[in-house]
mmCIF file of C-alpha atoms in Angstrom:
data_model
loop_
_atom_site.group_PDB
_atom_site.id
_atom_site.type_symbol
_atom_site.label_atom_id
_atom_site.label_comp_id
_atom_site.label_asym_id
_atom_site.label_seq_id
_atom_site.Cartn_x
_atom_site.Cartn_y
_atom_site.Cartn_z
ATOM 1 C CA UNK A 1238 70.198 114.396 126.574
ATOM 2 C CA UNK A 1239 72.729 116.888 125.227
ATOM 3 C CA UNK A 1240 72.399 115.756 121.630
ATOM 4 C CA UNK A 1241 70.876 112.771 119.842
ATOM 5 C CA UNK A 1242 72.267 109.467 121.112
ATOM 6 C CA UNK A 1243 74.315 111.071 123.914
ATOM 7 C CA UNK A 1244 73.589 110.775 127.634
ATOM 8 C CA UNK A 1245 75.243 113.268 129.973
ATOM 9 C CA UNK A 1246 77.230 111.457 132.694
ATOM 10 C CA UNK A 1247 79.158 114.064 134.653
ATOM 11 C CA UNK A 1248 82.091 115.514 132.732
ATOM 12 C CA UNK A 1249 82.254 112.694 130.197
ATOM 13 C CA UNK A 1250 79.361 111.421 128.106
ATOM 14 C CA UNK A 1251 78.124 108.088 126.893
ATOM 15 C CA UNK A 1252 77.600 108.044 123.109
ATOM 16 C CA UNK A 1253 75.129 105.433 121.884
ATOM 17 C CA UNK A 1254 75.362 103.904 125.345
ATOM 18 C CA UNK A 1255 79.162 103.468 125.271
ATOM 19 C CA UNK A 1256 82.054 105.550 126.561
ATOM 20 C CA UNK A 1257 84.390 106.858 123.829
ATOM 21 C CA UNK A 1258 88.029 105.941 123.252
ATOM 22 C CA UNK A 1259 89.886 108.009 120.690
ATOM 23 C CA UNK A 1260 93.313 107.230 119.175
ATOM 24 C CA UNK A 1261 95.180 110.038 117.433
ATOM 25 C CA UNK A 1262 97.548 108.928 114.650
ATOM 26 C CA UNK A 1263 96.843 111.248 111.722
ATOM 27 C CA UNK A 1264 99.531 109.791 109.484
ATOM 28 C CA UNK A 1265 99.847 107.385 106.512
ATOM 29 C CA UNK A 1266 99.099 103.704 105.797
ATOM 30 C CA UNK A 1267 102.436 102.357 107.042
ATOM 31 C CA UNK A 1268 102.035 104.317 110.278
ATOM 32 C CA UNK A 1269 98.636 102.711 110.848
ATOM 33 C CA UNK A 1270 100.016 99.235 110.199
ATOM 34 C CA UNK A 1271 102.957 99.472 112.620
ATOM 35 C CA UNK A 1272 100.480 100.606 115.288
ATOM 36 C CA UNK A 1273 98.282 97.506 114.848
ATOM 37 C CA UNK A 1274 99.683 95.696 117.951
ATOM 38 C CA UNK A 1275 98.840 98.723 120.090
ATOM 39 C CA UNK A 1276 95.405 99.119 118.525
ATOM 40 C CA UNK A 1277 94.573 95.483 119.168
ATOM 41 C CA UNK A 1278 95.750 95.782 122.765
ATOM 42 C CA UNK A 1279 93.508 98.811 123.319
ATOM 43 C CA UNK A 1280 90.563 96.921 121.841
ATOM 44 C CA UNK A 1281 91.143 94.074 124.294
ATOM 45 C CA UNK A 1282 91.591 96.460 127.243
ATOM 46 C CA UNK A 1283 88.464 98.491 126.564
ATOM 47 C CA UNK A 1284 85.875 96.038 125.122
ATOM 48 C CA UNK A 1285 82.934 98.184 126.186
ATOM 49 C CA UNK A 1286 84.132 101.397 124.564
ATOM 50 C CA UNK A 1287 83.301 102.867 121.189
ATOM 51 C CA UNK A 1288 86.704 102.939 119.463
ATOM 52 C CA UNK A 1289 87.682 105.738 117.107
ATOM 53 C CA UNK A 1290 90.882 106.351 115.142
ATOM 54 C CA UNK A 1291 91.681 109.912 114.086
ATOM 55 C CA UNK A 1292 93.411 109.908 110.688
ATOM 56 C CA UNK A 1293 92.881 110.866 107.047
ATOM 57 C CA UNK A 1294 89.620 109.619 105.546
ATOM 58 C CA UNK A 1295 91.203 107.528 102.789
ATOM 59 C CA UNK A 1296 92.479 105.088 105.441
ATOM 60 C CA UNK A 1297 88.964 103.896 106.279
ATOM 61 C CA UNK A 1298 89.202 100.577 104.402
ATOM 62 C CA UNK A 1299 92.597 99.782 105.925
ATOM 63 C CA UNK A 1300 91.311 100.610 109.410
ATOM 64 C CA UNK A 1301 88.470 98.177 108.814
ATOM 65 C CA UNK A 1302 91.068 95.399 108.497
ATOM 66 C CA UNK A 1303 92.182 96.056 112.075
ATOM 67 C CA UNK A 1304 88.628 95.496 113.301
ATOM 68 C CA UNK A 1305 86.552 97.327 115.852
ATOM 69 C CA UNK A 1306 87.523 100.925 115.070
ATOM 70 C CA UNK A 1307 85.637 103.753 113.369
ATOM 71 C CA UNK A 1308 87.536 106.433 111.472
ATOM 72 C CA UNK A 1309 87.308 110.020 112.689
ATOM 73 C CA UNK A 1310 88.407 111.986 109.579
ATOM 74 C CA UNK A 1311 91.357 114.143 110.632
ATOM 75 C CA UNK A 1312 93.663 115.906 108.173
ATOM 76 C CA UNK A 1313 96.546 116.271 110.577
ATOM 77 C CA UNK A 1314 97.547 118.401 113.528
ATOM 78 C CA UNK A 1315 96.738 121.706 111.834
ATOM 79 C CA UNK A 1316 93.172 121.736 113.178
ATOM 80 C CA UNK A 1317 91.481 120.612 116.416
ATOM 81 C CA UNK A 1318 90.027 117.102 116.634
ATOM 82 C CA UNK A 1319 86.343 117.017 115.773
ATOM 83 C CA UNK A 1320 85.257 116.038 119.275
ATOM 84 C CA UNK A 1321 83.903 118.385 121.948
ATOM 85 C CA UNK A 1322 85.844 118.606 125.208
ATOM 86 C CA UNK A 1323 84.562 116.075 127.703
ATOM 87 C CA UNK A 1324 83.058 113.646 125.197
ATOM 88 C CA UNK A 1325 86.081 111.285 125.127
ATOM 89 C CA UNK A 1326 86.565 108.933 128.072
ATOM 90 C CA UNK A 1327 90.007 107.599 127.091
ATOM 91 C CA UNK A 1328 92.316 109.563 124.762
ATOM 92 C CA UNK A 1329 95.429 107.917 123.314
ATOM 93 C CA UNK A 1330 98.279 109.743 121.586
ATOM 94 C CA UNK A 1331 99.886 107.349 119.106
ATOM 95 C CA UNK A 1332 100.867 110.235 116.828
ATOM 96 C CA UNK A 1333 104.072 111.310 118.568
ATOM 97 C CA UNK A 1334 105.369 113.055 121.648
ATOM 98 C CA UNK A 1335 105.583 116.673 120.545
ATOM 99 C CA UNK A 1336 103.565 119.597 121.895
ATOM 100 C CA UNK A 1337 101.276 119.672 118.823
ATOM 101 C CA UNK A 1338 99.914 116.138 119.173
ATOM 102 C CA UNK A 1339 99.959 116.238 122.987
ATOM 103 C CA UNK A 1340 98.075 119.519 122.905
ATOM 104 C CA UNK A 1341 95.383 118.168 120.571
ATOM 105 C CA UNK A 1342 94.871 115.164 122.857
ATOM 106 C CA UNK A 1343 94.904 117.235 126.057
ATOM 107 C CA UNK A 1344 92.217 119.521 124.573
ATOM 108 C CA UNK A 1345 89.821 116.562 124.588
ATOM 109 C CA UNK A 1346 89.736 116.747 128.426
ATOM 110 C CA UNK A 1347 89.393 112.956 128.647
ATOM 111 C CA UNK A 1348 88.956 111.149 131.945
ATOM 112 C CA UNK A 1349 92.095 109.134 131.142
ATOM 113 C CA UNK A 1350 94.902 110.085 128.772
ATOM 114 C CA UNK A 1351 97.545 107.688 127.455
ATOM 115 C CA UNK A 1352 100.666 109.156 125.899
ATOM 116 C CA UNK A 1353 104.369 109.840 126.279
ATOM 117 C CA UNK A 1354 105.595 112.299 128.886
ATOM 118 C CA UNK A 1355 104.749 115.882 127.893
ATOM 119 C CA UNK A 1356 103.856 119.241 129.355
ATOM 120 C CA UNK A 1357 100.218 118.086 129.337
ATOM 121 C CA UNK A 1358 100.298 114.615 130.904
ATOM 122 C CA UNK A 1359 102.576 111.988 132.385
ATOM 123 C CA UNK A 1360 103.968 108.982 130.560
ATOM 124 C CA UNK A 1361 107.207 107.256 129.628
ATOM 125 C CA UNK A 1362 109.989 109.325 128.029
ATOM 126 C CA UNK A 1363 110.301 109.173 124.240
ATOM 127 C CA UNK A 1364 113.039 106.789 123.096
ATOM 128 C CA UNK A 1365 113.970 107.436 119.444
ATOM 129 C CA UNK A 1366 115.903 104.190 119.086
ATOM 130 C CA UNK A 1367 112.873 101.929 119.579
ATOM 131 C CA UNK A 1368 111.198 100.104 116.713
ATOM 132 C CA UNK A 1369 107.823 101.688 115.990
ATOM 133 C CA UNK A 1370 105.890 98.569 116.991
ATOM 134 C CA UNK A 1371 107.878 98.354 120.226
ATOM 135 C CA UNK A 1372 107.448 102.088 120.914
ATOM 136 C CA UNK A 1373 103.663 101.977 121.103
ATOM 137 C CA UNK A 1374 103.568 98.640 122.921
ATOM 138 C CA UNK A 1375 105.978 100.028 125.518
ATOM 139 C CA UNK A 1376 103.788 103.110 125.868
ATOM 140 C CA UNK A 1377 100.725 101.021 126.652
ATOM 141 C CA UNK A 1378 102.627 98.781 129.035
ATOM 142 C CA UNK A 1379 103.816 101.832 130.987
ATOM 143 C CA UNK A 1380 100.144 102.739 131.365
ATOM 144 C CA UNK A 1381 99.313 99.221 132.601
ATOM 145 C CA UNK A 1382 98.001 97.699 129.347
ATOM 146 C CA UNK A 1383 99.451 94.399 128.062
ATOM 147 C CA UNK A 1384 100.422 94.321 124.383
ATOM 148 C CA UNK A 1385 102.395 92.103 121.985
ATOM 149 C CA UNK A 1386 104.626 93.838 119.391
ATOM 150 C CA UNK A 1387 104.324 90.827 117.076
ATOM 151 C CA UNK A 1388 100.512 90.910 116.987
ATOM 152 C CA UNK A 1389 100.528 92.439 113.516
ATOM 153 C CA UNK A 1390 97.972 90.294 111.700
ATOM 154 C CA UNK A 1391 95.093 91.980 109.893
ATOM 155 C CA UNK A 1392 91.648 90.618 108.969
ATOM 156 C CA UNK A 1393 91.207 89.478 105.396
ATOM 157 C CA UNK A 1394 89.778 92.109 103.010
ATOM 158 C CA UNK A 1395 86.113 91.729 102.093
ATOM 159 C CA UNK A 1396 87.043 91.641 98.375
ATOM 160 C CA UNK A 1397 89.115 89.012 96.537
ATOM 161 C CA UNK A 1398 92.495 89.668 94.972
ATOM 162 C CA UNK A 1399 92.163 90.561 91.280
ATOM 163 C CA UNK A 1400 95.467 88.725 90.633
ATOM 164 C CA UNK A 1401 95.869 85.887 93.177
ATOM 165 C CA UNK A 1402 99.377 84.463 93.278
ATOM 166 C CA UNK A 1403 100.922 87.423 91.463
ATOM 167 C CA UNK A 1404 104.357 88.812 92.203
ATOM 168 C CA UNK A 1405 103.871 92.412 93.288
ATOM 169 C CA UNK A 1406 106.400 95.124 92.554
ATOM 170 C CA UNK A 1407 105.342 98.284 94.399
ATOM 171 C CA UNK A 1408 107.567 100.756 92.573
ATOM 172 C CA UNK A 1409 106.517 104.031 94.203
ATOM 173 C CA UNK A 1410 107.064 105.718 97.555
ATOM 174 C CA UNK A 1411 105.973 108.895 99.307
ATOM 175 C CA UNK A 1412 109.332 110.622 98.895
ATOM 176 C CA UNK A 1413 112.133 110.629 96.341
ATOM 177 C CA UNK A 1414 114.555 109.430 98.995
ATOM 178 C CA UNK A 1415 112.814 106.006 98.859
ATOM 179 C CA UNK A 1416 112.553 105.613 95.079
ATOM 180 C CA UNK A 1417 114.739 102.778 93.855
ATOM 181 C CA UNK A 1418 115.616 103.496 90.181
ATOM 182 C CA UNK A 1419 112.947 102.558 87.637
ATOM 183 C CA UNK A 1420 115.405 100.701 85.410
ATOM 184 C CA UNK A 1421 116.416 98.445 88.302
ATOM 185 C CA UNK A 1422 112.778 97.630 89.137
ATOM 186 C CA UNK A 1423 112.319 96.871 85.408
ATOM 187 C CA UNK A 1424 115.324 94.514 85.380
ATOM 188 C CA UNK A 1425 113.945 92.660 88.401
ATOM 189 C CA UNK A 1426 110.495 92.450 86.774
ATOM 190 C CA UNK A 1427 111.953 91.096 83.553
ATOM 191 C CA UNK A 1428 113.964 88.399 85.337
ATOM 192 C CA UNK A 1429 111.041 87.348 87.480
ATOM 193 C CA UNK A 1430 108.756 87.203 84.471
ATOM 194 C CA UNK A 1431 111.262 85.033 82.640
ATOM 195 C CA UNK A 1432 111.364 82.771 85.707
ATOM 196 C CA UNK A 1433 107.603 82.224 85.426
ATOM 197 C CA UNK A 1434 106.283 84.809 87.868
ATOM 198 C CA UNK A 1435 103.086 86.721 87.076
ATOM 199 C CA UNK A 1436 104.426 90.254 87.694
ATOM 200 C CA UNK A 1437 102.163 93.227 88.425
ATOM 201 C CA UNK A 1438 102.951 96.814 89.384
ATOM 202 C CA UNK A 1439 100.977 98.482 92.159
ATOM 203 C CA UNK A 1440 100.764 102.041 93.478
ATOM 204 C CA UNK A 1441 98.481 104.984 93.978
ATOM 205 C CA UNK A 1442 97.231 107.485 91.419
ATOM 206 C CA UNK A 1443 100.380 109.602 91.774
ATOM 207 C CA UNK A 1444 102.532 106.547 91.042
ATOM 208 C CA UNK A 1445 100.721 105.425 87.873
ATOM 209 C CA UNK A 1446 103.218 107.016 85.454
ATOM 210 C CA UNK A 1447 106.216 105.529 87.257
ATOM 211 C CA UNK A 1448 104.600 102.090 87.286
ATOM 212 C CA UNK A 1449 103.841 102.411 83.563
ATOM 213 C CA UNK A 1450 107.453 103.417 82.898
ATOM 214 C CA UNK A 1451 108.808 100.385 84.792
ATOM 215 C CA UNK A 1452 106.382 98.125 82.961
ATOM 216 C CA UNK A 1453 107.458 99.529 79.576
ATOM 217 C CA UNK A 1454 111.170 99.149 80.412
ATOM 218 C CA UNK A 1455 110.537 95.563 81.489
ATOM 219 C CA UNK A 1456 108.771 94.776 78.225
ATOM 220 C CA UNK A 1457 105.630 93.551 79.989
ATOM 221 C CA UNK A 1458 102.034 94.131 78.837
ATOM 222 C CA UNK A 1459 100.161 97.255 79.926
ATOM 223 C CA UNK A 1460 97.674 95.067 81.818
ATOM 224 C CA UNK A 1461 100.416 94.443 84.404
ATOM 225 C CA UNK A 1462 100.034 98.022 85.644
ATOM 226 C CA UNK A 1463 97.544 98.052 88.530
ATOM 227 C CA UNK A 1464 98.688 101.396 89.942
ATOM 228 C CA UNK A 1465 95.687 103.717 90.457
ATOM 229 C CA UNK A 1466 93.251 100.912 89.536
ATOM 230 C CA UNK A 1467 92.799 99.342 92.978
ATOM 231 C CA UNK A 1468 90.870 100.565 95.974
ATOM 232 C CA UNK A 1469 92.587 100.133 99.330
ATOM 233 C CA UNK A 1470 90.712 96.913 100.090
ATOM 234 C CA UNK A 1471 91.618 95.432 96.687
ATOM 235 C CA UNK A 1472 95.221 96.503 97.187
ATOM 236 C CA UNK A 1473 95.329 94.756 100.567
ATOM 237 C CA UNK A 1474 93.803 91.623 99.003
ATOM 238 C CA UNK A 1475 96.421 91.726 96.262
ATOM 239 C CA UNK A 1476 99.234 91.833 98.835
ATOM 240 C CA UNK A 1477 97.601 89.182 101.018
ATOM 241 C CA UNK A 1478 97.425 86.694 98.130
ATOM 242 C CA UNK A 1479 100.724 87.619 96.452
ATOM 243 C CA UNK A 1480 103.530 85.174 95.818
ATOM 244 C CA UNK A 1481 106.087 87.758 96.876
ATOM 245 C CA UNK A 1482 106.217 91.560 97.287
ATOM 246 C CA UNK A 1483 109.186 93.721 96.335
ATOM 247 C CA UNK A 1484 108.843 97.215 97.712
ATOM 248 C CA UNK A 1485 110.511 100.133 99.450
ATOM 249 C CA UNK A 1486 109.604 100.586 103.112
ATOM 250 C CA UNK A 1487 106.056 101.659 102.287
ATOM 251 C CA UNK A 1488 102.541 100.551 103.206
ATOM 252 C CA UNK A 1489 102.862 97.652 100.741
ATOM 253 C CA UNK A 1490 105.741 96.219 102.791
ATOM 254 C CA UNK A 1491 103.813 96.591 106.055
ATOM 255 C CA UNK A 1492 100.780 94.861 104.508
ATOM 256 C CA UNK A 1493 103.035 91.981 103.482
ATOM 257 C CA UNK A 1494 104.143 91.733 107.111
ATOM 258 C CA UNK A 1495 100.548 91.784 108.323
ATOM 259 C CA UNK A 1496 99.571 88.867 106.039
ATOM 260 C CA UNK A 1497 102.784 86.875 106.281
ATOM 261 C CA UNK A 1498 103.374 87.352 102.542
ATOM 262 C CA UNK A 1499 107.020 86.853 101.537
ATOM 263 C CA UNK A 1500 108.650 90.214 100.890
ATOM 264 C CA UNK A 1501 111.876 91.920 99.893
ATOM 265 C CA UNK A 1502 111.998 95.392 101.416
ATOM 266 C CA UNK A 1503 114.433 98.042 100.139
ATOM 267 C CA UNK A 1504 115.433 100.566 102.794
ATOM 268 C CA UNK A 1505 116.882 104.001 102.163
ATOM 269 C CA UNK A 1506 116.700 106.887 104.628
ATOM 270 C CA UNK A 1507 114.743 105.018 107.323
ATOM 271 C CA UNK A 1508 116.600 102.436 109.416
ATOM 272 C CA UNK A 1509 115.039 98.935 109.375
ATOM 273 C CA UNK A 1510 115.823 98.705 113.091
ATOM 274 C CA UNK A 1511 112.941 101.151 113.598
ATOM 275 C CA UNK A 1512 110.646 100.446 110.613
ATOM 276 C CA UNK A 1513 111.580 96.958 109.426
ATOM 277 C CA UNK A 1514 109.346 93.882 109.174
ATOM 278 C CA UNK A 1515 108.784 91.407 112.045
ATOM 279 C CA UNK A 1516 110.298 87.900 111.962
ATOM 280 C CA UNK A 1517 108.960 85.923 109.034
ATOM 281 C CA UNK A 1518 109.531 85.420 105.304
ATOM 282 C CA UNK A 1519 110.838 88.959 104.877
ATOM 283 C CA UNK A 1520 114.277 90.128 103.679
ATOM 284 C CA UNK A 1521 115.616 93.638 104.223
ATOM 285 C CA UNK A 1522 118.122 95.114 101.805
ATOM 286 C CA UNK A 1523 120.072 98.315 102.501
ATOM 287 C CA UNK A 1524 123.556 99.655 103.268
ATOM 288 C CA UNK A 1525 123.491 101.398 106.621
ATOM 289 C CA UNK A 1526 127.048 102.706 106.228
ATOM 290 C CA UNK A 1527 125.939 104.939 103.320
ATOM 291 C CA UNK A 1528 122.668 106.157 104.818
ATOM 292 C CA UNK A 1529 122.119 109.919 104.881
ATOM 293 C CA UNK A 1530 118.722 109.579 106.540
ATOM 294 C CA UNK A 1531 117.144 112.606 104.821
ATOM 295 C CA UNK A 1532 113.544 111.430 104.543
ATOM 296 C CA UNK A 1533 112.288 114.401 102.508
ATOM 297 C CA UNK A 1534 115.175 114.488 100.022
ATOM 298 C CA UNK A 1535 114.278 114.410 96.337
ATOM 299 C CA UNK A 1536 117.030 111.989 95.401
ATOM 300 C CA UNK A 1537 117.248 108.330 96.507
ATOM 301 C CA UNK A 1538 119.241 107.782 99.649
ATOM 302 C CA UNK A 1539 122.700 106.221 99.007
ATOM 303 C CA UNK A 1540 121.729 103.345 101.317
ATOM 304 C CA UNK A 1541 118.968 102.505 98.843
ATOM 305 C CA UNK A 1542 121.100 103.026 95.730
ATOM 306 C CA UNK A 1543 123.617 100.547 97.113
ATOM 307 C CA UNK A 1544 121.025 97.782 96.598
ATOM 308 C CA UNK A 1545 121.537 96.105 93.228
ATOM 309 C CA UNK A 1546 119.350 93.996 90.960
ATOM 310 C CA UNK A 1547 121.395 90.837 91.796
ATOM 311 C CA UNK A 1548 120.832 91.628 95.498
ATOM 312 C CA UNK A 1549 117.069 91.585 94.996
ATOM 313 C CA UNK A 1550 117.117 88.434 92.891
ATOM 314 C CA UNK A 1551 119.292 86.712 95.474
ATOM 315 C CA UNK A 1552 116.802 87.716 98.175
ATOM 316 C CA UNK A 1553 113.876 86.277 96.198
ATOM 317 C CA UNK A 1554 115.898 83.109 95.683
ATOM 318 C CA UNK A 1555 116.678 83.001 99.405
ATOM 319 C CA UNK A 1556 112.939 83.005 100.093
ATOM 320 C CA UNK A 1557 112.663 79.838 97.999
ATOM 321 C CA UNK A 1558 110.731 81.582 95.224
ATOM 322 C CA UNK A 1559 113.099 81.050 92.287
#
């Protein structure tokens, strides 16, 4: 025994009686959710393995909705993965195709490595035009693992929605390039409220002030602001039981896809051909001809600014919700 619970078996080790499979994808919530079809396929392919997912610790609740995986807290690619060489049996690079992620995975010295072609291991070439769900499914298929890009469904959260049947406006985003103007969100909120919708505003702690501003501009009560008040499980439950979700292309939109919740998704710098929702009650709004595509820009992308309040209301109406 090399350490408690581990049995030495040649180069690789059994941990708690199971071989280890580790997936690297140290990114955000939306990145986890578009990888769900690949994660489910890996779970089916390796039913006897202990499954780990290397990402930031705050994603633990969301990962629990996929089922079967444990989180290995990993800040990013700036430090080695917290696994000794030789412990991992199967290592999977779902982070990217660059030398940083490939190098971190190669350092695990796994018996089998699954990733795109790199200086460290063989695999399919990276194709930037593929949708994210298709990209990771294609990767697994190249390595002989069957996967379905439409297998996006998540398990139900273990907590109930605090506002079942609410209309969710997720008014924040990670970057300024994805921030639809607050006054437009407010106008949509006001019209939906007048149409009988129970409107709430979601977001993280950093988006609380923006959500409060939109709420104030819409003339709705402070209680409508749920930003910073929900844990990740409660947030998922809120999206799962929502009447409709209006959001930029953020984790909220991907959760709506995972639960089949009707959604209107506003796209700016990212093309919906790569990040958009699967078939279902989801409407994408953007203007590709105006897109600059500068993800880290401080100002909203022109493709996003081209979307108007009447566009959003027409989309909600088109979903049969007005």
